[in-house]
DNA sequence: GTATTTATGTGATGCGCATCACATAACTCC
DNA sequence: GGAGTTATGTGATGCGCATCACATAAATAC
C-alpha cells in the first residue's frame, strides 16, 4: 500500500501505525483526535520529554525506539525501559500528578503523534471500552517493567547481563539478531552494574559461544543457555 | 455513628469504608455490587491469595494490613508492598492475563469485600468516570511501588533501612510511631538485604538516637537524619 | 510453668564486583 | 587525513555485606 510521504495529511482513521485502543473509537472520536494532534519526526539521540515537565500531550510512538530513563540521586542515569513502536510515552504520568516522572530520548529516528492530553482524557471518560483498553495496556506495560526490576534486585552480574540480552531478544526485537542502539555504559545503566562488568560478561559469553558480536550487533547463539544463566547465575 | 456488628447486612451505599471510585457509581451500579459481593473477616497471618491463582474477584481491603509478596527464583520471599485499607488487592492482575501475579497474606486482622470480577469489569466498561478513577488509583499505586524499587537498586544497606522506616512512617502509618507487624527477616525481604544486616543497622540507628525501639514498635526521633541517610547513605 | 520453636544479636570470614588507572579502538569533527 | 573525543578492554585493588555459626531472648504450644 503506497503511503503519502507527508503523513500529516493522512487521517488518523487511515493511519497504518494505529494503536489497538484507537480501534475502539468511533468516527467522531477519531475526528476529535485528528483535529487535536501533531505529527513529529525526530532524529536519533534527541531529547523528547524531560522528567518533571508538565504533561500536556499524550505522545504516541508510531515508529522507532526510545529510551525511558531517570536521574538517580547520585546523578547517574538509570534506564527503565526501551519503548517500542505502538506505545505511548509518559502515559503513567497522565493519570497521576500531571508531571512526567521520567525522561525520554530517541535511540533511532522516530515518528511521533502528539495528542492533546485533555482531549485524550475526555475520550477515556466518555468511552468505557476505550478506557478499559487503555487501562489494560498501561497495566500490562507497568507490570512487565515492575517485574523486571523486582527480579533484578538480588541477581548477580551474569544473570543481569543475560536478562538484558533476553529482554532485547524477546521484548524489543523479537529476534536473536540484536541491533542494540546503546553503549556499554547505557547497558550498564539498564542492568544496574558498571560498564566494565558489562564488557567482561559479554566477552565471557562470546568466549563460551553463547553470543556473537559484530560491531554493536549481537547475535544470540544459545538462548537456552542464556535463560539458564538468567535464572541461576 | 453506631454500626451494626454484622456488616453483611449493611448496604454498600452506607459502607463507612467506601472507596473513592465507588462514589462515582450510581445507585443501580452500587446495587449491582451489593448483590455480587461477599464480606469476609480474616485473622492475622492468614493467606488470602496465591500467586498464579486465577482472578475471580476484586478484593477490596476495608481495614487491616496485608503484605503483597512473591517467591523469587531462589525460593525466597520478596515483599513488594504493604497494602493499606481502602485499596484493592491484585487489581493489576485484573487487567492483565487474569492470573494473580503476587501472593497476599494478612499481617493484622482484616475486613475484606470480595466483588465478582466480571461485574467489576462491566462497571469499568460502562462507566468512563469510574474507569478513569480506577485507572488513576491503580496507576498511582503502581508508580509509587515502581519508584521504590527502581530507587532501591543501587542503594547500600543504610539507605535501604532508612527507606523502609520512612515508608512505614510516611505511607503506611502516617506517623512517627511505627507498629510494624513484620519480623527482621521480613523487613530484610522488603529491603533486599539479610536479617543480620537489618539488625545491625537498626542497632546503629538506635545508638545514634535516630530511632527508639520498644518490642516491635519503632519510634522515629530524627526523620530528617533518616531522609538524609536515605538519599546519601 | 515448662519445653520447644522461632526470632534476634553478634562475631568472623570471604566473595563479588565497583572503582580506579591506563591503554587501545572507534568515532566525530574540521 | 589528522586531531580530538568517546567508547571499550583489561588488570589490580579493596570495600560492603551476605553467609555461617552460635548464643541468647522471646514467643508459642501443651
Coordinates of C-alpha atoms (C1' of nucleotides) in Angstrom, one line a residue:
Chain A
X1 CA 0.0 0.0 0.0
X2 CA 1.5 3.3 -1.1
X3 CA 1.6 6.0 1.6
X4 CA 2.0 9.7 1.0
X5 CA 5.4 10.9 2.2
X6 CA 3.8 13.8 4.1
X7 CA 1.9 11.9 6.8
X8 CA 0.4 15.0 8.3
X9 CA -2.2 14.9 5.6
X10 CA -3.1 11.3 6.4
X11 CA -6.3 11.0 8.5
X12 CA -5.9 9.1 11.8
X13 CA -8.6 6.8 10.5
X14 CA -6.2 5.6 7.8
X15 CA -3.0 5.6 9.9
X16 CA -1.0 2.3 9.4
X17 CA 0.5 2.6 12.8
X18 CA -2.8 2.9 14.7
X19 CA -2.9 1.6 18.3
X20 CA -5.3 -1.2 19.4
X21 CA -7.1 1.2 21.7
X22 CA -7.8 3.6 18.8
X23 CA -9.7 0.9 17.0
X24 CA -12.3 1.2 19.8
X25 CA -13.0 4.9 19.0
X26 CA -15.9 5.8 16.7
X27 CA -15.6 8.2 13.8
X28 CA -16.5 11.3 15.8
X29 CA -13.9 10.4 18.4
X30 CA -11.2 9.8 15.8
X31 CA -12.0 13.1 14.2
X32 CA -11.6 14.8 17.5
X33 CA -8.1 13.3 17.8
X34 CA -7.3 14.1 14.2
X35 CA -8.1 17.8 14.8
X36 CA -6.0 17.9 18.0
X37 CA -2.9 16.1 17.2
X38 CA 0.5 16.9 15.8
X39 CA 2.9 14.6 13.9
X40 CA 6.6 14.9 14.5
X41 CA 9.7 13.3 13.1
X42 CA 12.7 13.2 15.4
X43 CA 16.3 12.3 14.8
X44 CA 18.2 9.7 16.9
X45 CA 19.7 10.9 20.2
X46 CA 17.2 13.7 20.5
X47 CA 15.6 14.6 23.8
X48 CA 11.8 14.2 23.7
X49 CA 10.5 14.7 27.2
X50 CA 12.1 15.7 30.5
X51 CA 11.5 14.4 33.9
X52 CA 9.5 17.0 35.8
X53 CA 7.9 18.6 32.8
X54 CA 4.1 19.0 32.9
X55 CA 2.0 16.6 30.9
X56 CA 0.4 18.4 28.1
X57 CA 0.2 15.7 25.5
X58 CA 0.0 12.0 25.1
X59 CA 2.8 11.0 22.8
X60 CA 2.1 8.0 20.6
X61 CA 5.3 6.3 19.2
X62 CA 4.5 5.3 15.7
X63 CA 8.0 4.1 14.8
X64 CA 11.5 3.9 16.2
X65 CA 12.9 3.2 19.6
X66 CA 13.0 5.4 22.7
X67 CA 14.8 5.1 26.0
X68 CA 12.9 5.9 29.1
X69 CA 15.3 6.9 31.9
X70 CA 15.6 8.8 35.1
X71 CA 18.4 10.5 37.0
X72 CA 19.2 8.8 40.3
X73 CA 20.1 10.6 43.5
X74 CA 23.8 10.0 42.7
X75 CA 23.2 11.9 39.4
X76 CA 23.7 8.8 37.3
X77 CA 21.2 7.9 34.6
X78 CA 19.1 4.8 35.1
X79 CA 17.4 3.3 32.0
X80 CA 14.0 2.0 32.8
X81 CA 12.9 0.6 29.5
X82 CA 13.2 0.7 25.8
X83 CA 9.9 1.9 24.4
X84 CA 8.8 0.2 21.2
X85 CA 6.5 1.4 18.4
X86 CA 2.8 1.5 19.0
X87 CA 3.2 2.6 22.6
X88 CA 2.6 5.8 24.5
X89 CA 5.3 7.8 26.2
X90 CA 4.6 9.1 29.7
X91 CA 1.2 7.5 29.9
X92 CA 1.5 6.7 33.6
X93 CA 2.0 10.4 34.3
X94 CA -1.2 11.3 32.6
X95 CA -3.3 9.7 35.3
X96 CA -1.1 10.8 38.2
X97 CA 0.1 14.2 39.3
X98 CA 0.3 15.5 35.7
X99 CA 4.1 15.8 35.7
X100 CA 6.4 13.5 33.7
X101 CA 8.1 11.0 36.0
X102 CA 10.8 10.0 33.6
X103 CA 12.8 11.4 30.6
X104 CA 12.7 10.1 27.1
X105 CA 15.3 10.2 24.4
X106 CA 15.2 8.8 20.9
X107 CA 17.6 6.0 20.2
X108 CA 16.7 5.9 16.5
X109 CA 14.9 8.2 14.1
X110 CA 11.2 8.4 15.2
X111 CA 7.7 9.2 14.1
X112 CA 5.5 10.5 16.9
X113 CA 2.0 11.7 17.3
X114 CA 1.2 14.3 19.9
X115 CA -2.3 14.1 21.2
X116 CA -3.7 16.9 23.4
X117 CA -4.0 15.3 26.9
X118 CA -7.3 17.0 27.8
X119 CA -8.8 15.5 24.6
X120 CA -7.4 12.1 25.4
X121 CA -8.8 12.2 29.0
X122 CA -12.2 13.2 27.7
X123 CA -12.2 10.2 25.4
X124 CA -11.2 7.9 28.3
X125 CA -14.0 9.4 30.5
X126 CA -16.6 9.1 27.7
X127 CA -15.8 5.7 26.2
X128 CA -15.6 2.9 28.8
X129 CA -14.3 0.4 26.3
X130 CA -11.5 2.7 25.2
X131 CA -10.7 3.4 28.9
X132 CA -10.6 -0.4 29.5
X133 CA -8.3 -1.0 26.6
X134 CA -6.0 1.9 27.8
X135 CA -6.1 0.6 31.3
X136 CA -5.2 -2.9 30.1
X137 CA -2.3 -1.9 28.0
X138 CA -0.9 0.6 30.6
X139 CA -1.2 -2.1 33.2
X140 CA 0.5 -4.7 31.1
X141 CA 3.5 -2.5 30.5
X142 CA 3.7 -1.4 34.1
X143 CA 3.5 -5.0 35.3
X144 CA 6.2 -6.1 32.9
X145 CA 8.6 -3.3 33.9
X146 CA 7.9 -3.8 37.5
X147 CA 8.5 -7.5 37.2
X148 CA 11.8 -6.8 35.5
X149 CA 13.0 -4.6 38.4
X150 CA 11.8 -6.7 41.3
X151 CA 13.5 -9.6 39.6
X152 CA 16.7 -7.7 39.1
X153 CA 17.4 -6.8 42.7
X154 CA 19.1 -9.9 44.0
X155 CA 20.7 -11.0 40.8
X156 CA 24.4 -11.2 40.2
X157 CA 26.2 -9.8 37.2
X158 CA 25.9 -12.8 34.9
X159 CA 22.2 -13.1 35.4
X160 CA 21.7 -9.4 34.8
X161 CA 23.5 -9.4 31.5
X162 CA 21.6 -12.5 30.4
X163 CA 18.4 -10.7 31.4
X164 CA 19.2 -7.7 29.3
X165 CA 20.1 -9.8 26.2
X166 CA 16.9 -11.8 26.6
X167 CA 14.9 -8.6 27.0
X168 CA 16.2 -7.2 23.7
X169 CA 15.6 -10.5 22.0
X170 CA 12.2 -11.3 23.4
X171 CA 10.6 -7.9 24.0
X172 CA 12.3 -5.3 21.8
X173 CA 13.4 -7.0 18.6
X174 CA 11.6 -10.4 18.7
X175 CA 14.7 -11.8 17.1
X176 CA 18.0 -13.4 18.0
X177 CA 19.8 -10.8 16.0
X178 CA 20.1 -7.7 18.2
X179 CA 20.9 -4.3 16.8
X180 CA 21.1 -2.6 20.2
X181 CA 21.5 1.2 19.9
X182 CA 23.1 1.5 23.3
X183 CA 26.7 2.0 24.5
X184 CA 28.2 -0.4 27.1
X185 CA 27.7 2.4 29.7
X186 CA 24.0 2.5 28.8
X187 CA 23.6 -1.2 29.0
X188 CA 25.2 -0.9 32.5
X189 CA 22.6 1.8 33.4
X190 CA 19.9 -0.6 32.4
X191 CA 21.3 -3.6 34.2
X192 CA 22.4 -1.8 37.3
X193 CA 26.1 -2.6 37.0
X194 CA 29.3 -0.9 35.7
X195 CA 30.3 -0.7 32.1
X196 CA 33.5 -2.7 32.9
X197 CA 31.4 -5.6 34.2
X198 CA 29.2 -5.5 31.2
X199 CA 32.2 -5.7 29.0
X200 CA 33.7 -8.6 30.9
X201 CA 30.5 -10.6 30.9
X202 CA 29.9 -10.1 27.2
X203 CA 33.5 -11.2 26.5
X204 CA 32.8 -14.2 28.6
X205 CA 29.6 -15.1 26.8
X206 CA 31.4 -14.7 23.5
X207 CA 34.2 -17.0 24.6
X208 CA 31.6 -19.6 25.7
X209 CA 29.9 -19.3 22.3
X210 CA 26.6 -18.1 23.8
X211 CA 26.6 -15.0 21.7
X212 CA 28.5 -13.5 18.8
X213 CA 29.2 -9.8 18.3
X214 CA 29.8 -7.7 15.2
X215 CA 30.2 -4.1 16.0
X216 CA 27.2 -3.1 18.1
X217 CA 25.2 -6.1 16.8
X218 CA 24.8 -9.1 19.0
X219 CA 23.6 -12.5 17.8
X220 CA 22.4 -15.0 20.3
X221 CA 23.6 -18.5 19.5
X222 CA 22.3 -20.3 22.6
X223 CA 19.2 -18.7 24.1
X224 CA 18.6 -21.7 26.3
X225 CA 21.9 -21.2 28.0
X226 CA 21.2 -17.5 28.5
X227 CA 17.8 -18.3 30.1
X228 CA 19.6 -20.7 32.4
X229 CA 22.1 -18.1 33.4
X230 CA 19.3 -15.6 33.8
X231 CA 17.6 -17.9 36.3
X232 CA 20.5 -19.4 38.2
X233 CA 23.5 -17.1 37.6
Chain B
X1 CA -22.2 6.7 64.3
X2 CA -23.1 3.3 65.6
X3 CA -22.6 0.4 63.2
X4 CA -24.3 -3.0 63.3
X5 CA -21.7 -5.6 64.2
X6 CA -22.8 -7.8 61.4
X7 CA -21.6 -5.7 58.4
X8 CA -23.0 -8.1 55.8
X9 CA -26.4 -6.6 56.3
X10 CA -25.0 -3.1 55.6
X11 CA -25.7 -1.8 52.1
X12 CA -22.6 -0.9 50.1
X13 CA -24.3 2.5 49.8
X14 CA -23.8 3.1 53.5
X15 CA -20.4 1.5 53.9
X16 CA -18.1 3.6 56.1
X17 CA -15.0 2.2 54.3
X18 CA -16.2 3.0 50.8
X19 CA -13.5 3.7 48.1
X20 CA -13.2 6.9 46.2
X21 CA -14.0 5.2 42.9
X22 CA -17.2 3.7 44.4
X23 CA -18.5 7.3 45.0
X24 CA -18.7 7.6 41.2
X25 CA -21.2 4.8 40.8
X26 CA -24.9 5.4 40.6
X27 CA -27.5 3.7 42.7
X28 CA -28.1 0.9 40.2
X29 CA -24.4 0.2 39.9
X30 CA -23.9 0.1 43.6
X31 CA -26.9 -2.2 43.9
X32 CA -25.2 -4.5 41.3
X33 CA -22.1 -4.6 43.5
X34 CA -24.1 -5.2 46.7
X35 CA -25.8 -8.2 45.1
X36 CA -22.5 -9.7 43.9
X37 CA -20.2 -9.2 46.8
X38 CA -19.1 -11.1 49.9
X39 CA -17.8 -9.7 53.1
X40 CA -15.0 -11.6 54.9
X41 CA -13.2 -11.2 58.2
X42 CA -9.7 -12.7 58.3
X43 CA -7.3 -13.3 61.1
X44 CA -3.7 -12.1 61.1
X45 CA -1.1 -14.3 59.3
X46 CA -3.7 -15.8 57.1
X47 CA -3.2 -16.5 53.4
X48 CA -5.6 -14.6 51.2
X49 CA -4.4 -15.0 47.6
X50 CA -1.7 -17.1 45.9
X51 CA 0.5 -16.2 43.1
X52 CA -0.7 -18.0 40.0
X53 CA -4.3 -18.4 41.1
X54 CA -7.0 -17.2 38.6
X55 CA -8.6 -13.8 39.2
X56 CA -12.2 -14.4 40.1
X57 CA -12.8 -11.4 42.4
X58 CA -11.7 -8.0 43.1
X59 CA -10.8 -7.8 46.7
X60 CA -11.4 -4.5 48.5
X61 CA -9.4 -4.1 51.8
X62 CA -11.7 -2.3 54.2
X63 CA -9.5 -2.5 57.2
X64 CA -6.2 -4.0 58.3
X65 CA -2.8 -4.5 56.7
X66 CA -1.8 -7.0 54.1
X67 CA 1.6 -7.9 52.7
X68 CA 2.0 -8.4 49.0
X69 CA 4.8 -10.7 48.1
X70 CA 6.3 -13.0 45.6
X71 CA 8.6 -16.0 45.6
X72 CA 11.9 -15.3 43.9
X73 CA 13.7 -17.8 41.7
X74 CA 15.9 -18.7 44.7
X75 CA 12.7 -19.6 46.6
X76 CA 13.0 -16.7 48.9
X77 CA 10.1 -14.5 49.6
X78 CA 10.3 -10.9 48.4
X79 CA 7.8 -8.4 49.9
X80 CA 6.6 -5.9 47.4
X81 CA 4.4 -3.7 49.4
X82 CA 2.2 -3.4 52.5
X83 CA -1.4 -2.9 51.4
X84 CA -3.3 -0.3 53.4
X85 CA -7.1 0.0 53.9
X86 CA -9.2 1.3 51.1
X87 CA -7.1 -0.4 48.5
X88 CA -7.8 -3.3 46.1
X89 CA -5.7 -6.5 46.2
X90 CA -4.5 -7.9 42.9
X91 CA -6.0 -5.1 40.8
X92 CA -3.2 -5.1 38.3
X93 CA -3.9 -8.8 37.5
X94 CA -7.5 -8.0 36.7
X95 CA -6.5 -6.1 33.5
X96 CA -3.7 -8.4 32.5
X97 CA -3.7 -12.2 31.9
X98 CA -6.3 -12.9 34.6
X99 CA -3.9 -14.7 37.0
X100 CA -2.6 -13.2 40.2
X101 CA 0.9 -12.1 39.9
X102 CA 1.6 -11.9 43.6
X103 CA 0.6 -13.5 46.9
X104 CA -1.2 -11.8 49.7
X105 CA -1.1 -12.6 53.5
X106 CA -2.8 -10.7 56.3
X107 CA -0.5 -9.0 58.8
X108 CA -3.3 -8.0 61.1
X109 CA -7.0 -8.9 61.4
X110 CA -8.8 -7.8 58.3
X111 CA -12.1 -6.8 56.8
X112 CA -12.4 -7.6 53.1
X113 CA -15.1 -7.3 50.4
X114 CA -15.0 -9.7 47.5
X115 CA -16.5 -8.3 44.4
X116 CA -17.2 -10.6 41.4
X117 CA -14.6 -9.6 38.8
X118 CA -16.9 -9.8 35.8
X119 CA -19.3 -7.4 37.5
X120 CA -16.4 -5.1 38.2
X121 CA -15.2 -5.1 34.6
X122 CA -18.6 -4.4 33.3
X123 CA -18.8 -1.4 35.6
X124 CA -15.4 -0.2 34.3
X125 CA -16.5 -0.6 30.7
X126 CA -19.9 1.1 31.2
X127 CA -18.9 4.0 33.4
X128 CA -16.0 6.1 32.0
X129 CA -15.7 8.2 35.1
X130 CA -15.4 5.2 37.3
X131 CA -12.9 3.6 34.9
X132 CA -10.9 6.8 35.0
X133 CA -10.8 6.9 38.7
X134 CA -9.8 3.2 38.9
X135 CA -7.1 3.9 36.2
X136 CA -5.8 6.8 38.2
X137 CA -5.6 5.0 41.6
X138 CA -4.1 1.8 40.1
X139 CA -1.6 3.9 38.2
X140 CA -0.7 5.9 41.3
X141 CA 0.0 2.8 43.4
X142 CA 1.9 1.1 40.5
X143 CA 4.0 4.2 40.1
X144 CA 4.8 4.5 43.8
X145 CA 5.8 0.9 44.0
X146 CA 7.8 1.0 40.8
X147 CA 9.6 4.1 42.0
X148 CA 10.5 2.4 45.3
X149 CA 12.1 -0.5 43.5
X150 CA 14.0 1.5 40.9
X151 CA 15.3 3.7 43.7
X152 CA 16.4 0.7 45.7
X153 CA 18.7 -1.0 43.3
X154 CA 21.9 1.0 43.8
X155 CA 21.4 1.7 47.4
X156 CA 23.6 0.4 50.2
X157 CA 22.3 -1.1 53.4
X158 CA 21.9 2.1 55.5
X159 CA 19.9 3.8 52.8
X160 CA 17.7 0.8 52.3
X161 CA 16.8 0.5 56.0
X162 CA 16.2 4.3 56.2
X163 CA 13.9 3.9 53.1
X164 CA 11.9 1.2 54.8
X165 CA 11.4 3.2 58.0
X166 CA 10.4 6.2 56.0
X167 CA 8.0 4.1 54.0
X168 CA 6.2 2.9 57.1
X169 CA 6.2 6.3 58.6
X170 CA 5.0 8.2 55.5
X171 CA 3.0 5.7 53.6
X172 CA 1.7 3.0 55.9
X173 CA 1.1 4.6 59.3
X174 CA 1.4 8.4 58.6
X175 CA 3.1 8.7 62.0
X176 CA 6.5 8.5 63.6
X177 CA 5.3 5.8 65.9
X178 CA 5.6 2.6 63.9
X179 CA 3.9 -0.7 65.0
X180 CA 5.4 -2.7 62.2
X181 CA 3.9 -6.2 62.1
X182 CA 7.0 -7.8 60.4
X183 CA 9.9 -9.8 61.7
X184 CA 13.5 -8.8 61.0
X185 CA 13.6 -11.4 58.2
X186 CA 10.5 -9.9 56.6
X187 CA 12.0 -6.4 56.8
X188 CA 15.0 -7.9 55.1
X189 CA 12.8 -9.4 52.4
X190 CA 11.3 -6.0 51.8
X191 CA 14.7 -4.1 51.8
X192 CA 16.5 -6.7 49.7
X193 CA 19.1 -7.5 52.4
X194 CA 19.8 -10.0 55.1
X195 CA 18.1 -10.1 58.5
X196 CA 21.5 -9.8 60.2
X197 CA 22.2 -6.5 58.3
X198 CA 18.7 -5.2 59.2
X199 CA 19.5 -5.9 62.9
X200 CA 22.9 -4.3 62.7
X201 CA 21.6 -1.1 61.1
X202 CA 18.6 -0.8 63.5
X203 CA 21.1 -1.2 66.4
X204 CA 23.2 1.5 64.8
X205 CA 20.3 3.9 64.3
X206 CA 19.3 3.3 68.0
X207 CA 22.8 4.0 69.2
X208 CA 22.8 7.2 67.1
X209 CA 19.5 8.3 68.6
X210 CA 17.8 8.4 65.3
X211 CA 15.1 5.8 66.4
X212 CA 13.9 4.2 69.6
X213 CA 12.6 0.7 69.8
X214 CA 10.2 -1.0 72.3
X215 CA 9.5 -4.5 71.4
X216 CA 8.4 -4.5 67.8
X217 CA 7.5 -0.8 67.9
X218 CA 9.8 1.7 66.5
X219 CA 9.7 5.5 67.1
X220 CA 11.4 7.8 64.8
X221 CA 13.2 10.6 66.7
X222 CA 15.0 12.3 63.8
X223 CA 13.3 11.8 60.4
X224 CA 15.5 14.5 58.8
X225 CA 18.5 12.4 59.6
X226 CA 16.8 9.3 58.2
X227 CA 15.9 11.2 55.0
X228 CA 19.5 12.2 54.6
X229 CA 20.7 8.7 55.1
X230 CA 18.0 7.5 52.6
X231 CA 19.4 9.8 50.0
X232 CA 23.2 9.7 50.6
X233 CA 23.9 6.5 52.6
Chain C
dG1 C1' 5.0 -23.4 84.2
dT2 C1' 7.9 -25.9 81.1
dA3 C1' 9.6 -27.5 76.7
dT4 C1' 10.0 -26.4 72.1
dT5 C1' 10.3 -23.3 68.4
dT6 C1' 11.2 -19.0 66.4
dA7 C1' 13.3 -14.6 66.4
dT8 C1' 17.2 -11.9 67.2
dG9 C1' 22.1 -10.4 68.1
dT10 C1' 26.9 -10.9 67.3
dG11 C1' 31.5 -12.1 65.5
dA12 C1' 34.3 -14.0 61.9
dT13 C1' 35.1 -14.9 57.1
dG14 C1' 35.5 -14.5 52.3
dC15 C1' 33.2 -13.5 47.8
dG16 C1' 31.6 -10.4 44.1
dC17 C1' 32.1 -6.6 41.9
dA18 C1' 32.7 -1.4 41.7
dT19 C1' 36.2 1.6 41.2
dC20 C1' 40.4 3.2 39.5
dA21 C1' 44.0 3.8 36.2
dC22 C1' 45.6 3.2 31.9
dA23 C1' 46.0 1.6 27.1
dT24 C1' 43.8 0.9 22.7
dA25 C1' 40.0 1.1 19.3
dA26 C1' 36.4 3.5 17.2
dC27 C1' 34.0 7.5 16.1
dT28 C1' 33.4 12.5 15.1
dC29 C1' 34.7 16.9 13.5
dC30 C1' 37.3 20.0 10.9
Chain D
dG1 C1' 43.6 12.6 6.6
dG2 C1' 44.6 14.0 11.1
dA3 C1' 43.3 15.7 15.7
dG4 C1' 40.4 15.3 19.4
dT5 C1' 36.8 12.9 21.7
dT6 C1' 34.3 9.0 23.2
dA7 C1' 33.9 4.1 23.8
dT8 C1' 35.9 -0.1 25.2
dG9 C1' 39.0 -3.6 27.3
dT10 C1' 41.9 -5.0 30.9
dG11 C1' 44.4 -5.6 35.3
dA12 C1' 44.7 -4.5 40.2
dT13 C1' 42.7 -3.3 44.5
dG14 C1' 39.8 -3.1 48.4
dC15 C1' 35.1 -2.3 50.2
dG16 C1' 30.5 -3.8 51.5
dC17 C1' 27.8 -7.1 53.0
dA18 C1' 25.9 -12.0 52.7
dT19 C1' 26.7 -16.1 54.9
dC20 C1' 27.8 -19.0 58.5
dA21 C1' 27.9 -20.5 63.2
dC22 C1' 26.5 -20.0 67.6
dA23 C1' 24.4 -18.0 71.7
dT24 C1' 20.5 -15.7 73.8
dA25 C1' 15.8 -13.8 74.0
dA26 C1' 11.1 -14.0 73.1
dA27 C1' 7.1 -16.4 71.7
dT28 C1' 4.3 -20.4 71.3
dA29 C1' 2.2 -24.8 72.4
dC30 C1' 1.0 -28.1 75.7

